[in-house]
Amino acid sequence: MSAASIALNRFGYGITPGQRAPSDPKADLLRQLAQFDPRPGPLANRPDTSGEAGELLQIIRRGRRERESNPPSMTASPPSMNSSMSENAERPGRSNRSAILEALPPEYRSKLQEAYGRYRKDAAARVRVSVASPTPFAERLVHFWSNHFSVTSGKPGTPFEVGNHEFNAIRPNLTGRFADMLKAAVLHPAMLLYLDQFQSIGPNSTFGQRQRRRAQNNGRMRGLNENLAREILELHTLGVDGGYTQVDVTEFARALTGWTIPNLARIARFAVDKPGGAAFVEVAHERGTRRILGKSYKDTGADQAIAILDDLAAHPATARFVATKLARHFTADDPPASLVSRLEKDFNRTNGDLGSLARTLVNAPEAWSGEPTKFRQPIEWFTSVLRFTGADQLNDNRINGVLRQLGQSPWRAPSPAGYDDVADSWAGPDALLRRVELAERIARNVPSDGLLARAESAFPDALSDPTRTWLSRAESGAQAMGLFLVAPEMMRR
C-alpha cells in the first residue's frame, strides 16, 4: 500500500466520488483532526431526548403496579427494568414483531415505538455523517471511542440515549483530555441505564434504610449495584489486569451511588441535574470515605466519584490499556509493541491528551506498514462502499436493515466490551457471503462508468494486478462493480 492509500483507507473510510488522493498524506490526516466538526448538519438539530428514558421507565413501573394490584386484567405487561423485551420487540421478523408489540399495553407500546424510531434515526444519521464527512479519520476515532465506551439500545430507555451518548459525550471530547471523555461517557444516562447504575442505592444511605423497611413488607430490595464500577475499571480504564481487586470494585460502586437519570418520579424532588443529562440524588449516596487502589477519597457527594475517575484516567495501567487498543484498531490484531509503547508514553506525558495521541499515531512509522494488516469490520466496509459508490439515497430503514444483515448495528454490541476488533470475529464464510450479496445489490443501482480509473484513485499506487484483471474480464459494469466492492483492497486496510 502506498502512503496515500494508507491515509485514505487505513486511517479513513476511503475516497468519495471526485475526491483526489492527498499529496501529503500525514499533513492531510492532521488537517482532518484540526477541522473536525463535532456537530455536523445531520446531528445539529437532533431533538433533546434526555427525559424520555425516565418517562419510559415510569410507564414500566405503573404497569407493574397495575399488574400487582389487579393481575387478571393484564393480558400483557411491560418488562422489568432489566428485561431485554424492548430489544426482542425490535429484532424478530415483521409478523412476530407486530404480534409482540400488539400484546403490549398501549401506553408502553407507543413509547417503545417512539424509542426505536429515535434509535433508527440516530443510527442512520451516524452512517450519513461518516459517508459525507470531509474528516473521515476523525470519524474513525469517534467510532473507536464510542465502541470503547460501549452502550446498547437493547434495554428499556436506552434507545433514546445511545445516539445522544456518542453525539454529546464522545464527539465533543474527541481531541480533548481522556479524563473529560471518561467522565462524560460513563456518567451519561445511556451508560447509567445500560449498566443499571440508575438503580444502585447505598445500603446505609437514607434511601437504603427506607428500602430495608419496605422490603420487610413487599420482599423487594434494591441495593448496591457494582456493574458500572467493574466495567469502568476493567473495560474503560485499567484493563482486566490493571491491578484492582474486588474490594476496589465494591468501594468504587459505593462512591458512584446517587448517580442516576432524570425524570424518575420517585426521586425527582431529590435529584440535582448534572452536566451531560445525568442527575445526582444525595439521599441515595453511600456516605463515607472510600479507599481505592491504595488512595483515600473523602466523602464529597457527587464529586467523590469524579475524583476517582480523574485518578483512574491518569493511572499508568490506563495509558497502557488505551494505547494497546488504539494500536490494535489502526494497525494490526497483534499490534507492534513499539507502537504501543510510543502511544503509552504520549498518553502519560500529556496527561491523556487525545489530540496528541492521535497525532502521535499519525506520525508513528509502524502505522504506515505497506501491507494491509486489518480486516475491515462490517460497518467500516459498508461506509467505505457508500463513499466509493456515492450511493447516498438509502433511507433510515434500509441503512438499519443492511447493518443488521452485516451483523454490526451501531450501539448493539453483545457485551459492554463493545464489538470485537480482530479479523476472526468478522471474516467467517457466512459473514463474507453477506457482503458479497450486498455488494451485488448495490452494484446494480450505482454508476460503474470508468470503474478502473476510480479504483486506481481509491487505492493510489496500490491496486493489485489480480483486481485489475477481474475488473477487465467482468461481463458488465455492474458485475465489475460488484467484484470490486468485495476485492481484497476493499475488505482489508
XYZ file of C-alpha atoms in Angstrom:
493
model
C 0.000 0.000 0.000
C 1.190 3.492 -0.804
C 1.146 6.233 1.826
C -1.795 7.912 0.092
C -3.761 4.671 0.056
C -2.984 4.065 3.729
C -4.171 7.556 4.653
C -7.415 7.075 2.741
C -8.226 3.540 3.809
C -6.370 2.545 6.971
C -6.970 5.832 8.741
C -10.191 6.811 6.994
C -13.211 5.380 5.212
C -11.918 5.553 1.668
C -12.452 8.010 -1.142
C -15.599 9.798 -2.339
C -16.562 10.470 -5.991
C -14.409 13.252 -7.384
C -12.032 13.288 -4.426
C -8.304 13.287 -5.079
C -5.754 11.351 -3.089
C -3.777 13.573 -0.701
C -0.394 14.744 -1.943
C 0.874 14.883 1.653
C -0.928 12.048 3.467
C 0.267 12.792 7.015
C -0.444 16.502 6.711
C -3.930 15.715 5.401
C -4.715 13.490 8.386
C -3.530 16.179 10.801
C -5.670 18.717 8.925
C -8.688 16.488 9.462
C -8.116 16.479 13.213
C -7.944 20.267 13.249
C -11.061 20.697 11.092
C -13.263 18.068 12.743
C -16.835 19.275 13.323
C -18.392 17.700 16.444
C -21.911 18.677 15.359
C -22.298 18.443 11.565
C -25.618 19.075 9.873
C -27.363 15.721 10.431
C -26.668 15.962 14.168
C -27.085 19.690 14.782
C -30.883 19.634 15.007
C -31.320 16.395 16.903
C -34.106 16.870 19.498
C -33.377 16.680 23.200
C -34.315 13.208 24.459
C -32.764 13.487 27.917
C -36.057 12.995 29.765
C -37.610 10.329 27.547
C -35.906 7.321 29.124
C -37.142 8.263 32.579
C -40.669 8.605 31.216
C -40.492 5.128 29.687
C -39.314 3.646 32.985
C -42.226 5.293 34.758
C -44.606 3.610 32.313
C -42.984 0.275 33.176
C -43.381 0.933 36.898
C -47.011 1.931 36.500
C -47.671 -1.256 34.553
C -46.031 -3.332 37.266
C -48.124 -1.707 39.985
C -51.319 -2.269 37.979
C -50.358 -5.882 37.376
C -49.752 -6.451 41.076
C -52.967 -4.795 42.156
C -55.177 -6.432 39.523
C -53.430 -9.395 37.827
C -56.425 -10.849 35.934
C -56.963 -7.620 33.991
C -53.469 -7.671 32.484
C -53.227 -9.710 29.307
C -49.720 -8.421 28.738
C -47.335 -6.324 30.754
C -44.262 -4.182 30.314
C -40.936 -5.821 31.088
C -38.924 -5.376 34.222
C -36.194 -2.769 34.398
C -33.528 -5.290 33.430
C -35.527 -7.028 30.707
C -34.444 -7.120 27.086
C -38.041 -7.336 25.866
C -37.713 -3.969 24.153
C -34.858 -5.364 22.083
C -36.772 -8.548 21.327
C -39.669 -6.450 20.103
C -37.355 -4.791 17.615
C -35.375 -7.718 16.219
C -37.774 -10.545 15.192
C -39.359 -10.823 11.768
C -42.053 -8.317 10.884
C -45.023 -10.545 11.791
C -43.519 -11.675 15.105
C -42.524 -8.124 15.983
C -46.027 -6.880 15.265
C -47.520 -9.619 17.420
C -45.196 -8.768 20.313
C -45.991 -5.071 20.063
C -49.748 -5.657 19.814
C -49.644 -7.711 23.016
C -48.160 -4.800 24.989
C -50.245 -2.235 26.864
C -50.975 0.727 24.533
C -49.041 3.326 26.535
C -45.923 1.164 26.662
C -46.248 0.111 23.018
C -46.432 3.725 21.871
C -43.392 4.782 23.888
C -41.406 1.741 22.785
C -42.121 2.507 19.129
C -41.057 6.103 19.709
C -37.829 4.911 21.329
C -36.846 2.654 18.458
C -37.851 5.297 15.939
C -35.321 7.557 17.643
C -32.705 4.798 17.546
C -33.184 4.184 13.823
C -32.870 7.885 13.033
C -29.710 8.214 15.133
C -28.084 5.104 13.646
C -28.812 6.271 10.108
C -27.553 9.773 10.893
C -24.307 8.285 12.205
C -23.746 6.468 8.906
C -24.608 9.515 6.811
C -22.189 11.686 8.748
C -19.386 9.181 8.145
C -20.184 8.859 4.445
C -20.287 12.607 3.788
C -17.560 13.706 6.185
C -14.536 15.643 4.894
C -12.714 14.371 8.002
C -13.103 10.571 7.873
C -10.051 9.960 10.088
C -11.747 11.893 12.863
C -14.949 9.904 12.310
C -12.956 6.686 12.651
C -11.699 7.965 16.009
C -15.263 8.791 17.063
C -16.321 5.229 16.350
C -13.285 3.789 18.095
C -14.021 5.701 21.294
C -17.756 5.056 21.058
C -17.019 1.326 20.945
C -14.533 1.674 23.815
C -17.344 3.187 25.918
C -19.904 0.799 24.502
C -23.619 1.191 25.294
C -26.557 -0.733 23.867
C -30.068 0.051 22.689
C -31.318 -3.306 23.958
C -32.657 -2.249 27.380
C -35.715 -0.157 28.252
C -34.965 3.525 27.802
C -31.556 3.182 26.148
C -32.755 3.626 22.523
C -33.467 7.252 23.418
C -29.930 7.749 24.722
C -27.347 5.692 22.793
C -27.100 8.140 19.892
C -27.065 11.029 22.323
C -24.170 9.306 24.128
C -21.942 9.269 21.043
C -23.039 12.668 19.765
C -22.715 14.551 23.062
C -20.237 12.605 25.194
C -17.757 11.268 22.620
C -17.696 13.735 19.722
C -17.130 16.974 21.693
C -14.222 15.371 23.588
C -12.514 13.752 20.599
C -9.319 15.806 20.798
C -9.613 16.820 24.454
C -8.482 15.040 27.603
C -9.240 11.379 28.186
C -10.397 12.225 31.713
C -13.108 14.501 30.328
C -14.305 11.925 27.807
C -14.267 9.248 30.516
C -16.457 11.295 32.863
C -18.828 12.355 30.090
C -19.180 8.783 28.783
C -19.561 6.752 31.972
C -21.807 9.261 33.768
C -24.073 9.721 30.760
C -27.691 8.497 31.080
C -27.081 5.849 28.380
C -24.343 4.217 30.478
C -26.199 4.690 33.754
C -29.172 2.869 32.237
C -27.227 0.176 30.413
C -25.226 -0.923 33.456
C -28.093 -0.431 35.943
C -26.337 2.319 37.857
C -29.572 4.325 37.993
C -30.928 1.688 40.415
C -27.851 1.493 42.664
C -28.555 2.663 46.220
C -26.134 2.999 49.083
C -27.116 0.342 51.678
C -26.703 2.807 54.543
C -27.999 5.877 52.726
C -31.342 7.466 53.620
C -32.922 5.671 50.671
C -31.162 2.430 51.539
C -32.578 2.412 55.052
C -36.030 3.177 53.681
C -35.628 0.311 51.203
C -34.900 -2.138 54.015
C -38.074 -1.140 55.816
C -40.138 -1.510 52.652
C -38.524 -4.842 51.797
C -39.934 -6.284 55.008
C -43.389 -5.671 53.542
C -43.043 -6.368 49.810
C -39.912 -8.502 49.592
C -38.233 -6.227 47.026
C -34.880 -4.783 47.951
C -32.719 -2.641 45.728
C -29.202 -2.049 46.921
C -25.676 -1.602 45.696
C -25.052 -2.413 42.024
C -21.415 -2.972 41.014
C -21.829 -3.220 37.238
C -20.684 0.281 36.328
C -17.771 0.309 38.761
C -16.484 -3.030 37.461
C -16.756 -2.099 33.789
C -15.064 1.269 34.286
C -12.094 -0.496 35.861
C -11.984 -3.482 33.514
C -13.092 -2.051 30.163
C -12.685 1.717 30.237
C -9.525 2.428 32.240
C -7.138 -0.059 33.889
C -7.973 -3.219 31.947
C -8.612 -6.684 33.332
C -5.003 -6.983 34.546
C -4.845 -3.433 35.865
C -4.164 -4.329 39.479
C -7.546 -3.660 41.096
C -9.327 -6.045 43.476
C -12.917 -6.909 44.268
C -12.660 -4.609 47.276
C -11.791 -1.754 44.909
C -14.832 -2.581 42.776
C -17.162 -2.516 45.767
C -15.713 0.686 47.169
C -15.972 2.371 43.776
C -19.584 1.223 43.453
C -20.325 2.864 46.799
C -18.755 6.109 45.602
C -20.936 6.018 42.470
C -24.215 5.654 44.367
C -26.527 8.594 43.822
C -25.655 8.991 40.135
C -28.843 8.329 38.171
C -31.012 9.564 35.308
C -33.513 12.444 35.398
C -37.293 12.323 35.204
C -37.845 9.395 37.560
C -40.912 10.365 39.542
C -39.935 8.581 42.744
C -36.701 10.569 43.132
C -37.411 13.711 41.103
C -37.736 16.011 44.104
C -34.321 14.893 45.400
C -32.461 14.965 42.059
C -29.911 17.612 41.132
C -29.214 17.918 37.400
C -25.648 17.243 36.300
C -23.800 18.064 33.050
C -24.436 15.640 30.219
C -28.006 14.823 31.186
C -27.436 12.791 34.358
C -28.735 13.571 37.839
C -27.447 13.064 41.359
C -29.564 12.069 44.365
C -27.702 12.774 47.596
C -30.043 10.710 49.759
C -29.161 7.568 47.743
C -25.409 8.130 48.100
C -23.423 5.896 50.441
C -21.733 8.308 52.827
C -18.171 7.885 53.994
C -14.560 7.861 52.884
C -13.703 5.362 50.158
C -10.300 3.715 49.696
C -9.499 2.588 46.138
C -6.157 1.385 44.761
C -4.493 2.462 47.982
C -5.796 6.039 47.958
C -8.488 7.515 50.212
C -11.261 9.759 48.893
C -13.232 11.957 51.256
C -16.999 11.980 51.048
C -17.801 14.896 48.762
C -21.112 13.623 47.418
C -21.241 13.564 43.630
C -17.645 14.793 43.413
C -16.291 11.707 45.168
C -16.806 9.587 42.038
C -15.457 12.410 39.872
C -12.198 12.468 41.847
C -11.810 8.700 41.455
C -12.431 8.900 37.699
C -9.792 11.607 37.338
C -7.230 9.410 39.066
C -8.181 6.346 37.029
C -7.731 8.384 33.834
C -4.183 9.270 34.906
C -3.203 5.768 36.044
C -0.253 4.154 34.177
C -2.308 0.991 33.570
C -4.914 3.098 31.770
C -2.259 4.523 29.467
C -1.082 1.021 28.579
C -4.605 -0.323 28.081
C -5.746 2.561 25.871
C -2.528 2.557 23.841
C -2.884 -1.161 23.120
C -6.499 -0.835 21.971
C -5.779 2.160 19.749
C -2.770 0.468 18.164
C -4.770 -2.710 17.566
C -7.608 -0.809 15.929
C -5.466 1.091 13.456
C -2.583 -1.252 12.699
C -2.906 -4.978 13.439
C -4.777 -7.540 15.521
C -1.447 -8.115 17.256
C -0.134 -4.541 17.307
C 3.586 -3.724 17.247
C 4.977 -3.426 20.759
C 6.964 -0.375 19.701
C 3.794 1.435 18.644
C 2.014 0.552 21.880
C 4.989 1.904 23.815
C 5.051 5.090 21.721
C 1.360 5.772 22.354
C 1.628 4.856 26.030
C 4.447 7.358 26.529
C 2.474 10.098 24.800
C -0.591 9.397 26.956
C 1.470 9.618 30.142
C 3.463 12.659 29.007
C 0.411 14.703 28.005
C -1.919 13.552 30.805
C -4.201 11.828 28.323
C -4.386 14.473 25.595
C -6.353 12.615 22.906
C -5.448 15.062 20.164
C -1.767 14.491 20.874
C -2.363 10.736 20.988
C -3.965 10.816 17.527
C -1.119 12.929 16.126
C 1.419 10.511 17.581
C -0.413 7.668 15.850
C -0.290 9.505 12.517
C 3.422 10.193 12.866
C 4.332 6.672 14.012
C 6.238 4.711 11.333
C 4.559 1.474 12.497
C 1.188 2.816 11.314
C 2.427 3.092 7.733
C 3.307 -0.553 7.075
C 2.889 -1.306 3.373
C 0.844 -4.479 3.879
C -2.914 -4.329 4.625
C -2.948 -5.602 8.184
C -6.547 -5.146 9.352
C -9.777 -6.758 8.128
C -12.484 -4.152 7.823
C -15.334 -4.532 10.274
C -18.795 -4.616 8.637
C -19.702 -1.006 9.369
C -16.283 0.147 8.148
C -16.722 -1.782 4.913
C -20.292 -0.536 4.373
C -19.285 3.076 4.973
C -16.382 2.730 2.527
C -18.702 1.188 -0.073
C -21.157 4.079 0.239
C -18.371 6.632 -0.007
C -16.880 4.985 -3.104
C -20.155 4.424 -4.976
C -21.874 7.637 -3.959
C -24.952 5.606 -3.004
C -26.382 8.219 -0.642
C -30.108 7.720 -1.243
C -30.736 4.933 1.285
C -33.494 5.733 3.778
C -33.280 5.089 7.509
C -34.880 1.647 7.336
C -32.594 0.473 4.510
C -29.475 1.608 6.360
C -30.539 -0.116 9.566
C -31.561 -3.233 7.675
C -28.185 -3.511 5.971
C -26.303 -3.096 9.241
C -28.427 -5.818 10.865
C -27.721 -8.081 7.888
C -23.999 -7.454 8.257
C -24.133 -8.132 11.986
C -22.881 -4.792 13.312
C -25.649 -2.345 14.098
C -24.481 0.776 15.922
C -24.733 0.623 19.705
C -25.786 -3.012 19.815
C -22.602 -4.833 20.744
C -23.261 -8.127 22.552
C -21.492 -7.031 25.748
C -20.141 -3.909 27.487
C -16.759 -4.730 25.932
C -18.090 -3.483 22.584
C -17.631 -5.109 19.199
C -14.532 -7.249 18.702
C -11.654 -5.634 16.840
C -9.980 -8.720 15.331
C -10.445 -10.465 11.998
C -11.587 -13.794 13.457
C -14.833 -12.156 14.571
C -15.741 -10.815 11.114
C -14.100 -12.953 8.406
C -16.180 -16.143 8.637
C -17.737 -17.664 5.488
C -21.291 -16.590 6.339
C -20.212 -13.007 7.055
C -18.304 -12.829 3.765
C -21.284 -14.189 1.846
C -23.448 -11.413 3.262
C -21.012 -8.819 1.982
C -20.966 -10.430 -1.478
C -24.767 -10.434 -1.645
C -24.989 -6.826 -0.539
C -22.237 -5.758 -2.967
C -24.188 -7.312 -5.841
C -27.368 -5.436 -4.870
C -25.584 -2.113 -4.544
C -23.682 -2.617 -7.813
C -26.938 -2.932 -9.754
C -28.013 0.548 -8.666
C -24.895 2.725 -8.933
C -22.928 4.048 -11.928
C -19.991 1.914 -12.997
C -18.552 4.177 -15.705
C -14.785 4.500 -15.551
C -14.578 1.997 -12.734
C -10.935 1.094 -13.214
C -9.842 4.730 -13.030
C -11.999 5.252 -9.957
C -10.486 2.169 -8.336
C -6.988 3.480 -9.066
C -7.943 6.775 -7.370
C -9.349 4.943 -4.352
C -6.171 2.901 -3.940
C -3.425 5.055 -5.484
C -0.371 3.019 -6.434
C -1.879 0.110 -4.508
C -4.419 -1.590 -6.780
C -3.263 -5.178 -7.355
C -2.836 -6.830 -10.749
C -5.395 -9.582 -9.923
C -8.025 -6.935 -9.136
C -7.314 -5.142 -12.417
C -7.684 -8.447 -14.238
C -11.038 -9.228 -12.595
C -12.394 -5.807 -13.478
C -11.264 -6.074 -17.110
C -12.829 -9.533 -17.556
C -16.204 -8.712 -15.992
C -19.176 -9.285 -18.309
C -20.840 -5.994 -17.366
C -20.215 -2.791 -15.492
C -22.493 -3.935 -12.691
C -20.605 -7.201 -12.353
C -17.288 -5.348 -12.295
C -18.560 -3.029 -9.581
C -19.826 -5.974 -7.521
C -16.453 -7.695 -7.824
C -14.547 -4.579 -6.835
C -16.661 -3.937 -3.716
C -15.502 -7.277 -2.296
C -11.986 -7.204 -3.710
C -9.136 -7.606 -1.181
C -8.437 -3.879 -1.367
C -11.980 -3.105 -0.127
C -12.009 -5.813 2.521
C -8.698 -5.028 4.217
C -6.947 -1.855 5.261
